[in-house]
JSON list of C-alpha atoms in Angstrom, two decimals:
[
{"chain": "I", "resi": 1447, "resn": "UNK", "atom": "CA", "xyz": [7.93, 64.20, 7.62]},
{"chain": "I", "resi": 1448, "resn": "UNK", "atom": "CA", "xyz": [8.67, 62.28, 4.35]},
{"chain": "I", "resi": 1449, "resn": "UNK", "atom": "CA", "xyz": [10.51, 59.32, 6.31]},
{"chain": "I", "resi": 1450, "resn": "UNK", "atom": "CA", "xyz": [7.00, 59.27, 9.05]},
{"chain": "I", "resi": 1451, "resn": "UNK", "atom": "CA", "xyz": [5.21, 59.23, 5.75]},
{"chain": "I", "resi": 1452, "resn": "UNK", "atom": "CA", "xyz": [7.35, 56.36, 4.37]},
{"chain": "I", "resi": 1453, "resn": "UNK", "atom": "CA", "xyz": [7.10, 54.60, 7.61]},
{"chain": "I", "resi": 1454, "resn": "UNK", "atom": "CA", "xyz": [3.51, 54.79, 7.77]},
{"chain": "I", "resi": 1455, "resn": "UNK", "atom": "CA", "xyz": [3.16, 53.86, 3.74]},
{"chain": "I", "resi": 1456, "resn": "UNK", "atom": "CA", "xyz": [5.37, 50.56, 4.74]},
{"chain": "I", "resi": 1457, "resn": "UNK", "atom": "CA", "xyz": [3.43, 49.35, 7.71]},
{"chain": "I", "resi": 1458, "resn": "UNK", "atom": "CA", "xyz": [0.00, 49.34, 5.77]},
{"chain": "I", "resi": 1459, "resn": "UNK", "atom": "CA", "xyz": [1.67, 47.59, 2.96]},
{"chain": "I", "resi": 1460, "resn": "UNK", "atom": "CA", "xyz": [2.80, 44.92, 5.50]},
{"chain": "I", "resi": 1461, "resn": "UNK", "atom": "CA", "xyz": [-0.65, 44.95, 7.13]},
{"chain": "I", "resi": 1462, "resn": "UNK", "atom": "CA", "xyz": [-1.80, 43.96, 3.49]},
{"chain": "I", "resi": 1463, "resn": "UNK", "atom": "CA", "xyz": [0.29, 41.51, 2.99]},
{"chain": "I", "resi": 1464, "resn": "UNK", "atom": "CA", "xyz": [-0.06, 39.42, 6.19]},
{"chain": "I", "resi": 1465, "resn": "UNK", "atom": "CA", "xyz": [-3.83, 39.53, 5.53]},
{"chain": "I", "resi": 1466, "resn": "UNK", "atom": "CA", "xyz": [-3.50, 38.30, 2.11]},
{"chain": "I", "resi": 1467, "resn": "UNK", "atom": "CA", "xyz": [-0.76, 35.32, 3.66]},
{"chain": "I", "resi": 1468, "resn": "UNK", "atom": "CA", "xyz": [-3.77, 34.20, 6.07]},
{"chain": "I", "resi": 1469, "resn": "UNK", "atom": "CA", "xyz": [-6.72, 33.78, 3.40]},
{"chain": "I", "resi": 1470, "resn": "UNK", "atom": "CA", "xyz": [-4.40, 31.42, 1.45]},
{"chain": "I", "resi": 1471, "resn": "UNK", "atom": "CA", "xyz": [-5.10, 27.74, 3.04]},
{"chain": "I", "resi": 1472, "resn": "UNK", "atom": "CA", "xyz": [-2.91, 24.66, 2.05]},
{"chain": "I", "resi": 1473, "resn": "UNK", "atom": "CA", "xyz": [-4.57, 21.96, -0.55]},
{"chain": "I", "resi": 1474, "resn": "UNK", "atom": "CA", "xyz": [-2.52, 19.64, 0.26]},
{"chain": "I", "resi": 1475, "resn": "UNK", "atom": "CA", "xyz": [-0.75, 19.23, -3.29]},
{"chain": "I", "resi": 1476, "resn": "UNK", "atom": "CA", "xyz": [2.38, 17.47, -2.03]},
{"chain": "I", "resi": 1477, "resn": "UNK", "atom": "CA", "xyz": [1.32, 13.62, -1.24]},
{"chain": "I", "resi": 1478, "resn": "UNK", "atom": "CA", "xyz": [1.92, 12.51, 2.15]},
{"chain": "I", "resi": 1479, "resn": "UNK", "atom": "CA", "xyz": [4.63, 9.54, 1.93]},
{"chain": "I", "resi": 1480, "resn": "UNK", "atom": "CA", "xyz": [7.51, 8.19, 4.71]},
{"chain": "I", "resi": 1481, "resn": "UNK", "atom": "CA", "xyz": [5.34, 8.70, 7.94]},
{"chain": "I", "resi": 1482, "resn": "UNK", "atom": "CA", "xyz": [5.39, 12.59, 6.67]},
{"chain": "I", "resi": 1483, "resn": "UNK", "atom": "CA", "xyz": [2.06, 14.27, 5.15]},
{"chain": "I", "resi": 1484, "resn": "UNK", "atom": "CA", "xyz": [1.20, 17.17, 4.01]},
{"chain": "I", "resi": 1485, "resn": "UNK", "atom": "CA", "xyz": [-1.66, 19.31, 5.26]},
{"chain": "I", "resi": 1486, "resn": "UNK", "atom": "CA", "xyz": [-5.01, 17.79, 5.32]},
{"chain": "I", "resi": 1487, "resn": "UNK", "atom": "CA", "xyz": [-7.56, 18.98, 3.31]},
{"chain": "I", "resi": 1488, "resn": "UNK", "atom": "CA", "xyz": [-10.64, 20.63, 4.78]},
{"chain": "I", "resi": 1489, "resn": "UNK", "atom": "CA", "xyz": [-13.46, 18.86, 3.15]},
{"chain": "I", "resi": 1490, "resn": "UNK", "atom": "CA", "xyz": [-14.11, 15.25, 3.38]},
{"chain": "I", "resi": 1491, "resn": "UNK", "atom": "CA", "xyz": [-15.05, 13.06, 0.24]},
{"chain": "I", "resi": 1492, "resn": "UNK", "atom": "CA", "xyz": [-18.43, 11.39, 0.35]},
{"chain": "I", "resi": 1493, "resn": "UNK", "atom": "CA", "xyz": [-19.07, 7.62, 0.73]},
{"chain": "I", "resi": 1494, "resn": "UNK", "atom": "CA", "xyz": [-21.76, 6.77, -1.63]},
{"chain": "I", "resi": 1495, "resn": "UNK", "atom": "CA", "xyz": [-21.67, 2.77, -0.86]},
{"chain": "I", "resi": 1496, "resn": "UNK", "atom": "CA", "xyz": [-25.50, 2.05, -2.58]},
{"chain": "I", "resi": 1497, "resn": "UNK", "atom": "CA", "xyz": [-24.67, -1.89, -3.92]},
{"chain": "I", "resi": 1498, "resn": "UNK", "atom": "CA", "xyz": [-25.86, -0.93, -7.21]},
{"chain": "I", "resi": 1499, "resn": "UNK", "atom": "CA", "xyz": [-22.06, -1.14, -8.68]},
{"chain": "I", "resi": 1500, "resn": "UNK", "atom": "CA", "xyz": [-20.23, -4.22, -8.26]},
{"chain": "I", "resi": 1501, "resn": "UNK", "atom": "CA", "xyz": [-16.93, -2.16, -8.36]},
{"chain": "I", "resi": 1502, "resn": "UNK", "atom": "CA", "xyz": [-16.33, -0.41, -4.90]},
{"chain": "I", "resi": 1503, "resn": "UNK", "atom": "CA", "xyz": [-13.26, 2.05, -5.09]},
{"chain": "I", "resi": 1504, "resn": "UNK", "atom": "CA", "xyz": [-12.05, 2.00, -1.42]},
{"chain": "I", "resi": 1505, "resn": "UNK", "atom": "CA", "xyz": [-9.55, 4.60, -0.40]},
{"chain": "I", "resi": 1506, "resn": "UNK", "atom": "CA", "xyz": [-7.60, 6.42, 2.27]},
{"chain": "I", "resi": 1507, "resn": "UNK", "atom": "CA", "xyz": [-6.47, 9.23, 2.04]},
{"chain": "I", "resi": 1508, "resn": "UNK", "atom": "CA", "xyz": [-5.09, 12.19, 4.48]},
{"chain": "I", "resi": 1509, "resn": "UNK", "atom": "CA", "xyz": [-3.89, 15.17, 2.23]},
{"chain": "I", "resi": 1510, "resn": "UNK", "atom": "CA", "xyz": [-6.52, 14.69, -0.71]},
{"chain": "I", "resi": 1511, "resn": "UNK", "atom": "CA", "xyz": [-3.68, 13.49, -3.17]},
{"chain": "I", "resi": 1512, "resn": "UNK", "atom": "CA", "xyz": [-5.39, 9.61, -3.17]},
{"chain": "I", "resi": 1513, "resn": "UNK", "atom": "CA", "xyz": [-9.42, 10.87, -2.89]},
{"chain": "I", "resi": 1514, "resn": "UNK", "atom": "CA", "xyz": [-8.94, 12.85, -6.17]},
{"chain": "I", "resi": 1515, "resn": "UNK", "atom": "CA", "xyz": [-7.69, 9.45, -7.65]},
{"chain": "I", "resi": 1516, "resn": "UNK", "atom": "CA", "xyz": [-10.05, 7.53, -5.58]},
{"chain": "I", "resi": 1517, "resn": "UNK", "atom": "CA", "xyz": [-12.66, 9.90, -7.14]},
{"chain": "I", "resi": 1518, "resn": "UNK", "atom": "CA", "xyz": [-11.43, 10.10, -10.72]},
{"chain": "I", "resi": 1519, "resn": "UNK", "atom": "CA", "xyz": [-11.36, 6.46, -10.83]},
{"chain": "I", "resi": 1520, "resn": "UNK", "atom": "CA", "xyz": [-14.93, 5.76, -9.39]},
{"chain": "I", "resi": 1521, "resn": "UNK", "atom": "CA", "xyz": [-15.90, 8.17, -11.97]},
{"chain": "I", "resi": 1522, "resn": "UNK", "atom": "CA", "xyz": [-14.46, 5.84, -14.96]},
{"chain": "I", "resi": 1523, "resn": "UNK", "atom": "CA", "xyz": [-15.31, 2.46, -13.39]},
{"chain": "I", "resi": 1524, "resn": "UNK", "atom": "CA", "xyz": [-18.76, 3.57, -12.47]},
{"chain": "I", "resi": 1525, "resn": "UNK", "atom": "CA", "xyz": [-17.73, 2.21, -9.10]},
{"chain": "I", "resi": 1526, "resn": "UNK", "atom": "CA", "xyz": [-19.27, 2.59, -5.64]},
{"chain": "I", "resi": 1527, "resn": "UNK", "atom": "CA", "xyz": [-16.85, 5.22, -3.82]},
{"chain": "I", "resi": 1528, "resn": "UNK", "atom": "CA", "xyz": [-16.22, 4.65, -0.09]},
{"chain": "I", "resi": 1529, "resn": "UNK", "atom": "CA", "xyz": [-13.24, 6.89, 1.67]},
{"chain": "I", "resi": 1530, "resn": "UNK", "atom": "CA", "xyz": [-11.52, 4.82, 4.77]},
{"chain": "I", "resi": 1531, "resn": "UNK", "atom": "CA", "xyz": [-11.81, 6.69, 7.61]},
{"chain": "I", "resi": 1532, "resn": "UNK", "atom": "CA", "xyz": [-10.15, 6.38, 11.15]},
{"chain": "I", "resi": 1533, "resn": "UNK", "atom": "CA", "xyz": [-11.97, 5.98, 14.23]},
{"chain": "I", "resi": 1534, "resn": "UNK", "atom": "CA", "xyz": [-9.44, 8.18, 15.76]},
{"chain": "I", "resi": 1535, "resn": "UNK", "atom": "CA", "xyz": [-8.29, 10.85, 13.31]},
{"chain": "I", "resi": 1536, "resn": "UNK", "atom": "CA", "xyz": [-4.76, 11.64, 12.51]},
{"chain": "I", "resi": 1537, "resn": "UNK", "atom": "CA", "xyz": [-3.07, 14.71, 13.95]},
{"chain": "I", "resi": 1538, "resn": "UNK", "atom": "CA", "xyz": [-2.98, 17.54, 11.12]},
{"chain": "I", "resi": 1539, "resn": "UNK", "atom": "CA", "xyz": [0.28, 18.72, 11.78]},
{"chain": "I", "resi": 1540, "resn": "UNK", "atom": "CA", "xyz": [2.66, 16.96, 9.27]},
{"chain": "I", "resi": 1541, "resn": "UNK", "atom": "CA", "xyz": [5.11, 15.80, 12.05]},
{"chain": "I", "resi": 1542, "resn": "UNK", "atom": "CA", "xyz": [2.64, 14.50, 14.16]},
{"chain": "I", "resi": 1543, "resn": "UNK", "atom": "CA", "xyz": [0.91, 12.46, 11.57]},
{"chain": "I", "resi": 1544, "resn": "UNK", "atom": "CA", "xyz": [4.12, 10.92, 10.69]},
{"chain": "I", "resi": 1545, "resn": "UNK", "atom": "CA", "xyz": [5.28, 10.08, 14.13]},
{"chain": "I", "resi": 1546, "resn": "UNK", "atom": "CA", "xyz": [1.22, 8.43, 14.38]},
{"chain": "I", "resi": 1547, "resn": "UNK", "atom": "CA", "xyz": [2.21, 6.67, 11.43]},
{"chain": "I", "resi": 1548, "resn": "UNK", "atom": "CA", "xyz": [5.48, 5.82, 12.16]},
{"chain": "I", "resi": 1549, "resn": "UNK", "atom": "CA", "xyz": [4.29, 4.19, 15.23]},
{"chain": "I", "resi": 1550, "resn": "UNK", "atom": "CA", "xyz": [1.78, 2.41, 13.81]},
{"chain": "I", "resi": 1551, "resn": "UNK", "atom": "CA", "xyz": [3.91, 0.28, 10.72]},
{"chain": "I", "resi": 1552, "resn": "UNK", "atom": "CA", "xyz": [6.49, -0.02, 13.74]},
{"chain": "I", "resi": 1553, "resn": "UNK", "atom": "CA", "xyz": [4.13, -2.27, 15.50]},
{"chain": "I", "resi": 1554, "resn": "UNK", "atom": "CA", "xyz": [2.70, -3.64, 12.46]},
{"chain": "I", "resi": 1555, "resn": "UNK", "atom": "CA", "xyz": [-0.98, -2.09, 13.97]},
{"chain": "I", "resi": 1556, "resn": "UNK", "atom": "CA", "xyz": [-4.45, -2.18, 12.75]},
{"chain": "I", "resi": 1557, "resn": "UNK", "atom": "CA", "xyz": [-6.01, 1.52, 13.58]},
{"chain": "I", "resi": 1558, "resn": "UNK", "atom": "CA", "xyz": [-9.90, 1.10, 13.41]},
{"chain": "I", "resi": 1559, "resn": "UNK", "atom": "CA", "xyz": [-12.18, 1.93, 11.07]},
{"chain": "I", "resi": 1560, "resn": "UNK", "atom": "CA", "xyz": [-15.00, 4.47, 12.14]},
{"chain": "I", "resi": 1561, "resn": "UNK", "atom": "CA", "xyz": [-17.36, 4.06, 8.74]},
{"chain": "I", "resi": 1562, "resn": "UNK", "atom": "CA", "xyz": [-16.28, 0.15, 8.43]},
{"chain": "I", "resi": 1563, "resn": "UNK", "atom": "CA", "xyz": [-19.35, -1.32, 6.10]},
{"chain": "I", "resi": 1564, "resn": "UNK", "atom": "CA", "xyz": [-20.91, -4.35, 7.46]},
{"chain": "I", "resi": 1565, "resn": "UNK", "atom": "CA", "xyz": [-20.63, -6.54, 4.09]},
{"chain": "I", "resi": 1566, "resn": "UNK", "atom": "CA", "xyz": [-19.06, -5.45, 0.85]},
{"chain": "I", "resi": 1567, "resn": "UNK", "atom": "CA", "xyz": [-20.45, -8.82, -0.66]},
{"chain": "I", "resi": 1568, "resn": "UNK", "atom": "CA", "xyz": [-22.28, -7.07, -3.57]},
{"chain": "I", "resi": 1569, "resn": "UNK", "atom": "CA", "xyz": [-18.79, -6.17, -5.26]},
{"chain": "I", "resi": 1570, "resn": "UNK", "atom": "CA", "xyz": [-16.73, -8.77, -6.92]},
{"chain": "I", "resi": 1571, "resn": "UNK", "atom": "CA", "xyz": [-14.10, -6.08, -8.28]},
{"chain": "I", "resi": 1572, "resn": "UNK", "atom": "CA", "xyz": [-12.45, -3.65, -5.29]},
{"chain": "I", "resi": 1573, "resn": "UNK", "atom": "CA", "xyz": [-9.89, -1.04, -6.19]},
{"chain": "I", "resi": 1574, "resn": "UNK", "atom": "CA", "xyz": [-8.16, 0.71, -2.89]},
{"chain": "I", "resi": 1575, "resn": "UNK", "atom": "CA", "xyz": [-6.35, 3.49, -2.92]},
{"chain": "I", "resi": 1576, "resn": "UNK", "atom": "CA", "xyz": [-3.59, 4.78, -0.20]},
{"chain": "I", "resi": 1577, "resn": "UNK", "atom": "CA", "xyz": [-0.53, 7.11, -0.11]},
{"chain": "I", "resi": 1578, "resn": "UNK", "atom": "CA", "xyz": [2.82, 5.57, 0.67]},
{"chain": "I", "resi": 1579, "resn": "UNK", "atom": "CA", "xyz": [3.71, 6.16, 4.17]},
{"chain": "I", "resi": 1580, "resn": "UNK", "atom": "CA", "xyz": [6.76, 5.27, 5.49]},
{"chain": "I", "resi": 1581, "resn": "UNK", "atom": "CA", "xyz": [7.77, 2.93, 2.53]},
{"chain": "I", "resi": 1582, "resn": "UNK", "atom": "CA", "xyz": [4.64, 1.00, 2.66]},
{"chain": "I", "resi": 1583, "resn": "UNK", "atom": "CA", "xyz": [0.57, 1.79, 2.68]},
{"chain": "I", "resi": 1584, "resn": "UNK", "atom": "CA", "xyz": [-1.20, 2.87, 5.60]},
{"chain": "I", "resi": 1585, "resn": "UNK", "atom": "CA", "xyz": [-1.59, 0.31, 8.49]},
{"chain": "I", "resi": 1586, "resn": "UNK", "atom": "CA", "xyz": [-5.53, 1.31, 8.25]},
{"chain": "I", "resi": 1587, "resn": "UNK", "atom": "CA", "xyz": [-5.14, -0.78, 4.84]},
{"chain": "I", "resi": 1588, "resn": "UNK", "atom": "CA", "xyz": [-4.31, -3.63, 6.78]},
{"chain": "I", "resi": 1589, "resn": "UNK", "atom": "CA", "xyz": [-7.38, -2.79, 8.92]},
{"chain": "I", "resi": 1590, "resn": "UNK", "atom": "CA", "xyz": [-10.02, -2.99, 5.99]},
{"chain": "I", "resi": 1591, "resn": "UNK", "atom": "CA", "xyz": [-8.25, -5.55, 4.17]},
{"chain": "I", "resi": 1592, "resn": "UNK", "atom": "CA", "xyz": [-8.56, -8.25, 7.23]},
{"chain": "I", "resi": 1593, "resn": "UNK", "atom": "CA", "xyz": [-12.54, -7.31, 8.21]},
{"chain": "I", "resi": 1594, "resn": "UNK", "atom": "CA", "xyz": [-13.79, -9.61, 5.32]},
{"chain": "I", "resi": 1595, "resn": "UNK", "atom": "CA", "xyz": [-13.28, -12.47, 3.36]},
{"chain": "I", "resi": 1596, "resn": "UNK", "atom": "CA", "xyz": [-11.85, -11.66, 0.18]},
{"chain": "I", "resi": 1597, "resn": "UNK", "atom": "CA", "xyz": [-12.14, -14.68, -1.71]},
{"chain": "I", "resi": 1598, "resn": "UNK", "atom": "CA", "xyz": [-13.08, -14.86, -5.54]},
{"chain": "I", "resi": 1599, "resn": "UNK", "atom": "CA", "xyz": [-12.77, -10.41, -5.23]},
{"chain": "I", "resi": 1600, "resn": "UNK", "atom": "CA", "xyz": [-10.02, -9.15, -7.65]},
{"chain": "I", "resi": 1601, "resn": "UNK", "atom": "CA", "xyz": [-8.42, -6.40, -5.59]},
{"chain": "I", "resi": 1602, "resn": "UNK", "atom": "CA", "xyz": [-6.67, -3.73, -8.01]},
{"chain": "I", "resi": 1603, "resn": "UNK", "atom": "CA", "xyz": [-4.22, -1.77, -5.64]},
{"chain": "I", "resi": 1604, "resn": "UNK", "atom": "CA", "xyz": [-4.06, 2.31, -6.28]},
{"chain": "I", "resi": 1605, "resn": "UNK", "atom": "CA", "xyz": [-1.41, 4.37, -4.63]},
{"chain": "I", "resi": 1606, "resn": "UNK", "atom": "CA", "xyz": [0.82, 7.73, -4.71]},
{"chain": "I", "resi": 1607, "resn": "UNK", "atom": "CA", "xyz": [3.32, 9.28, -3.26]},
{"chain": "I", "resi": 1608, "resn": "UNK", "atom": "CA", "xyz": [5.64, 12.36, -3.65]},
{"chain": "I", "resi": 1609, "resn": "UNK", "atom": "CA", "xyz": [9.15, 10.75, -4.43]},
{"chain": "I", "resi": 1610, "resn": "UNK", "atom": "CA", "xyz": [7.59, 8.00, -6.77]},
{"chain": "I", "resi": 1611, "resn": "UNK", "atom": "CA", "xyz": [9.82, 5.44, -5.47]},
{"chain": "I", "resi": 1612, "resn": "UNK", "atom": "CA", "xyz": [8.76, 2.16, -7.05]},
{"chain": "I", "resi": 1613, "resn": "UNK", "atom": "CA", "xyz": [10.45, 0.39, -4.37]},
{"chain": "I", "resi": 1614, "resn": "UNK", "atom": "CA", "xyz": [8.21, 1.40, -1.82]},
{"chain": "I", "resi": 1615, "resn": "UNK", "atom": "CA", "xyz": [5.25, 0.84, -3.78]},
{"chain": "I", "resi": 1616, "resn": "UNK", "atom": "CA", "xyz": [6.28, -2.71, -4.16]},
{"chain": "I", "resi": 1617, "resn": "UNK", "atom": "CA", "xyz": [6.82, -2.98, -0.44]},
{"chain": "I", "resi": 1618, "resn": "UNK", "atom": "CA", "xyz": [2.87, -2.07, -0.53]},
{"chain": "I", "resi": 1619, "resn": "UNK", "atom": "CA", "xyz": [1.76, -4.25, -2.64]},
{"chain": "I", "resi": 1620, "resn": "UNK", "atom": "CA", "xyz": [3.69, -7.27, -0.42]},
{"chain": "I", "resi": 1621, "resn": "UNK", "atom": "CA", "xyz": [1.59, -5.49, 2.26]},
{"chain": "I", "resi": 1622, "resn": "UNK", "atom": "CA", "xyz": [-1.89, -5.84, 0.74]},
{"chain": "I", "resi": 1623, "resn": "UNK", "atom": "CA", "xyz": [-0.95, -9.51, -1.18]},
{"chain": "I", "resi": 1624, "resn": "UNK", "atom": "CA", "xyz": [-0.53, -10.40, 2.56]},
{"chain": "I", "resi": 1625, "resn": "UNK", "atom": "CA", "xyz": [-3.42, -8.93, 4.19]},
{"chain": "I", "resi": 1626, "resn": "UNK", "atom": "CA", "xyz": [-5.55, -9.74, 1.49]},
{"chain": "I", "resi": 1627, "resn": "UNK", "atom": "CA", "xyz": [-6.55, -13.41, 2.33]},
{"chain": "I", "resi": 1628, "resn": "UNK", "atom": "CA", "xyz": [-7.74, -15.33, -1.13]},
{"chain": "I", "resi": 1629, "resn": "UNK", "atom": "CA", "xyz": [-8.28, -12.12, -3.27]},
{"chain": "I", "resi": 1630, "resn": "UNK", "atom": "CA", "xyz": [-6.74, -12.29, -6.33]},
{"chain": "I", "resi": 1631, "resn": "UNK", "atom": "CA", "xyz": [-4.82, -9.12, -6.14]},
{"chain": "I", "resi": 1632, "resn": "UNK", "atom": "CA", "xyz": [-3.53, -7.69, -9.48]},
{"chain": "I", "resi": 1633, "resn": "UNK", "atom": "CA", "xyz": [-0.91, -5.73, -10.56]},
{"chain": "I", "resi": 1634, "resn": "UNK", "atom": "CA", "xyz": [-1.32, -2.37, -9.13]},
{"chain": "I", "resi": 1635, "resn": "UNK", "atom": "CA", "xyz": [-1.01, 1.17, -10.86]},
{"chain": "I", "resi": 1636, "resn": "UNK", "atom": "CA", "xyz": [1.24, 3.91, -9.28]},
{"chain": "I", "resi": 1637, "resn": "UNK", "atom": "CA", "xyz": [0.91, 7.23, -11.18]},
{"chain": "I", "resi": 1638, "resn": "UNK", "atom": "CA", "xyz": [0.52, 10.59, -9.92]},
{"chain": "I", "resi": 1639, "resn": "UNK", "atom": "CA", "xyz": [-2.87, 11.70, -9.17]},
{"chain": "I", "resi": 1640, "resn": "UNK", "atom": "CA", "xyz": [-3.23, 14.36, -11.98]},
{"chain": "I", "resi": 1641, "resn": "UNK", "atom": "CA", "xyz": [-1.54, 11.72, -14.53]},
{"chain": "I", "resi": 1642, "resn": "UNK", "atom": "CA", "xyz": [-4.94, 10.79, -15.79]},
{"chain": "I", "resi": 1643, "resn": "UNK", "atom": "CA", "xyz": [-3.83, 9.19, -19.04]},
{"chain": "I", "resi": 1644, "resn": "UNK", "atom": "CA", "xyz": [-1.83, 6.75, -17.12]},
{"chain": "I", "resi": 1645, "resn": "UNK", "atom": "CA", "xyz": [-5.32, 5.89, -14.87]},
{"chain": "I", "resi": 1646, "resn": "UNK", "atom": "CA", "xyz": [-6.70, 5.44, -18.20]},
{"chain": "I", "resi": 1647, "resn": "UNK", "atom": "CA", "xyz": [-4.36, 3.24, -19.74]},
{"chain": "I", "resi": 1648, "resn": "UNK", "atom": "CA", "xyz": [-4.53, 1.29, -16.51]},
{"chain": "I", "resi": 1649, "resn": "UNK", "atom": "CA", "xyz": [-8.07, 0.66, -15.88]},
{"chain": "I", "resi": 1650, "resn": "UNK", "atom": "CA", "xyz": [-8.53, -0.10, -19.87]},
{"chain": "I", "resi": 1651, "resn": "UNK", "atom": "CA", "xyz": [-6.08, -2.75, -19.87]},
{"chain": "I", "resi": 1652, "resn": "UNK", "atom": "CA", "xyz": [-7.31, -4.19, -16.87]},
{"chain": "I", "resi": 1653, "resn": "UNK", "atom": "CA", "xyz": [-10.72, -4.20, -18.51]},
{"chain": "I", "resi": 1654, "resn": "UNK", "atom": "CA", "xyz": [-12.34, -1.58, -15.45]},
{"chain": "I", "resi": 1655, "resn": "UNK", "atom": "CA", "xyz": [-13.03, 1.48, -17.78]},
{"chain": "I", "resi": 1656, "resn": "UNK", "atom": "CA", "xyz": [-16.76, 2.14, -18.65]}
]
């Protein structure tokens, strides 16, 4: 009777347990780099593009990692805030996203934009934001980069990733310098997205801070 008992008392507490496991959904907190990314986060950022900034901070991001910088920084800029987004979404599953992706820098691609603004001619300052993915930024940067004419814009480059590798952030910034047309692209800042000082320091010495 007492082992039926104990039997009984062990397959609620399992029951429990696998209930709890279910409510808990993934944020996202490990930055999606290499062609690999981590689970995307449910809600999507807003684009509030109004051309009453002349600062638009332009981002993509697919975990959340780069739209709470994106957002953070729009915040301390006072800038417009527009998030990328792709025509045709990519797969949530990590694997899948990084096989897309892996594809995609493979054959150098340019995946459409499905909220592509017609001008962005009010801004003379544009900040964009990506996560490293497969030791570069996101084709789709390539995309929004090449539908306008850049000149006289100083483009400040944003990324993150989870290994920090400076290498591949400097294989991004090649990227953008060569997508970019006559933009006067700037140094760019590479800091994790919770390192907020570091944002700080970098949009005060570039002269962006409010």
């Amino acid at each position: 009777m007492a082992k039926k008992l104990a039997a009984l008392l062990m397959t609620a507490i399992l029951a429990v347990s696998f209930t709890a496991c279910g409510q808990i959904t993934d944020t996202g907190s490990v930055p999606a780099e290499e062609g690999q990314a981590s689970s995307m986060v449910s809600d999507t950022s807003a684009t509030d593009v109004t051309g009453e900034s002349t600062v638009l901070v332009a981002y993509f991001s697919w975990s959340g990692n780069t739209q709470e910088m994106a957002a953070y920084i729009a915040e301390q800029t006072g800038g417009d805030l527009l998030e990328i987004q792709p025509e045709t979404p990519y797969p949530t599953d990590y694997s899948q996203c990084g096989d897309v992706a892996l594809a995609e820098r493979d054959s150098n691609a340019r995946p459409t934009i499905a909220n592509l603004p017609e001008s962005i001619d009010q801004y003379d300052t544009i900040l964009i934001g990506y996560p490293i993915w497969w030791h570069t930024a996101p084709m789709i940067i390539g995309t929004f980069l090449e539908s306008y004419d850049l000149t006289g814009i100083d483009l400040y480059p944003f990324a993150q990733s989870a290994s920090m590798d400076t290498q591949q952030f400097d294989s991004s910034m090649a990227f953008v310098r060569e997508n970019a047309g006559s933009a006067a692209v700037h140094d760019g800042l590479f800091v994790r997205p919770s390192d907020t000082d570091g944002i700080d320091v970098y949009l005060s010495d570039n002269g962006l801070a409010q």
